[in-house]
């Protein structure tokens, strides 16, 4: 049978998703990654700000 290998090749997990689905999935992945990165950055900045406030007010 010659059609056997071709069918299994078409049903591979990589070809299961359409290009649009693959693009949207990668986009959402990068979005969530950047969101968590900005969130951690924001927490670091807030920690720095609170520390500087405490530092300045303790000298008064």
mmCIF file of C-alpha atoms in Angstrom:
data_model
loop_
_atom_site.group_PDB
_atom_site.id
_atom_site.type_symbol
_atom_site.label_atom_id
_atom_site.label_comp_id
_atom_site.label_asym_id
_atom_site.label_seq_id
_atom_site.Cartn_x
_atom_site.Cartn_y
_atom_site.Cartn_z
ATOM 1 C CA UNK A 1 0.000 0.000 0.000
ATOM 2 C CA UNK A 2 1.405 3.353 -1.065
ATOM 3 C CA UNK A 3 -1.322 5.502 0.519
ATOM 4 C CA UNK A 4 -0.515 4.242 4.048
ATOM 5 C CA UNK A 5 2.634 6.275 4.777
ATOM 6 C CA UNK A 6 1.143 9.365 3.141
ATOM 7 C CA UNK A 7 -1.910 9.259 5.394
ATOM 8 C CA UNK A 8 0.190 8.904 8.541
ATOM 9 C CA UNK A 9 2.370 11.774 7.334
ATOM 10 C CA UNK A 10 -0.698 13.978 6.899
ATOM 11 C CA UNK A 11 -2.011 13.064 10.337
ATOM 12 C CA UNK A 12 1.203 14.039 12.117
ATOM 13 C CA UNK A 13 0.612 16.220 15.224
ATOM 14 C CA UNK A 14 2.488 19.147 13.688
ATOM 15 C CA UNK A 15 0.204 19.292 10.642
ATOM 16 C CA UNK A 16 -2.908 18.827 12.779
ATOM 17 C CA UNK A 17 -3.069 22.534 13.572
ATOM 18 C CA UNK A 18 -3.795 25.063 10.864
ATOM 19 C CA UNK A 19 -1.267 27.897 10.326
ATOM 20 C CA UNK A 20 -3.726 30.340 11.918
ATOM 21 C CA UNK A 21 -4.108 28.182 15.035
ATOM 22 C CA UNK A 22 -0.337 27.781 15.269
ATOM 23 C CA UNK A 23 0.163 31.541 14.942
ATOM 24 C CA UNK A 24 -2.469 32.395 17.543
ATOM 25 C CA UNK A 25 -1.031 29.817 19.943
ATOM 26 C CA UNK A 26 2.503 31.186 19.618
ATOM 27 C CA UNK A 27 1.160 34.729 19.945
ATOM 28 C CA UNK A 28 -0.716 33.924 23.156
ATOM 29 C CA UNK A 29 2.381 32.169 24.500
ATOM 30 C CA UNK A 30 4.586 35.199 23.865
ATOM 31 C CA UNK A 31 1.899 37.490 25.296
ATOM 32 C CA UNK A 32 1.640 35.533 28.533
ATOM 33 C CA UNK A 33 5.442 35.401 28.769
ATOM 34 C CA UNK A 34 5.785 39.175 28.373
ATOM 35 C CA UNK A 35 2.924 39.704 30.840
ATOM 36 C CA UNK A 36 4.592 37.640 33.563
ATOM 37 C CA UNK A 37 7.910 39.358 32.824
ATOM 38 C CA UNK A 38 6.390 42.831 33.171
ATOM 39 C CA UNK A 39 4.589 41.720 36.332
ATOM 40 C CA UNK A 40 7.837 40.587 37.958
ATOM 41 C CA UNK A 41 9.512 43.812 36.839
ATOM 42 C CA UNK A 42 6.662 45.835 38.333
ATOM 43 C CA UNK A 43 6.966 44.015 41.658
ATOM 44 C CA UNK A 44 10.718 44.694 41.718
ATOM 45 C CA UNK A 45 10.133 48.386 41.019
ATOM 46 C CA UNK A 46 7.471 48.641 43.719
ATOM 47 C CA UNK A 47 9.830 46.972 46.200
ATOM 48 C CA UNK A 48 12.543 49.453 45.289
ATOM 49 C CA UNK A 49 10.169 52.406 45.661
ATOM 50 C CA UNK A 50 8.881 51.266 49.045
ATOM 51 C CA UNK A 51 12.446 50.665 50.225
ATOM 52 C CA UNK A 52 13.548 54.152 49.123
ATOM 53 C CA UNK A 53 10.517 55.697 50.846
ATOM 54 C CA UNK A 54 11.351 53.878 54.052
ATOM 55 C CA UNK A 55 14.985 54.957 53.712
ATOM 56 C CA UNK A 56 14.128 58.630 53.244
ATOM 57 C CA UNK A 57 11.499 58.765 55.983
ATOM 58 C CA UNK A 58 13.724 57.083 58.526
ATOM 59 C CA UNK A 59 16.223 59.947 58.252
ATOM 60 C CA UNK A 60 13.633 62.604 59.040
#
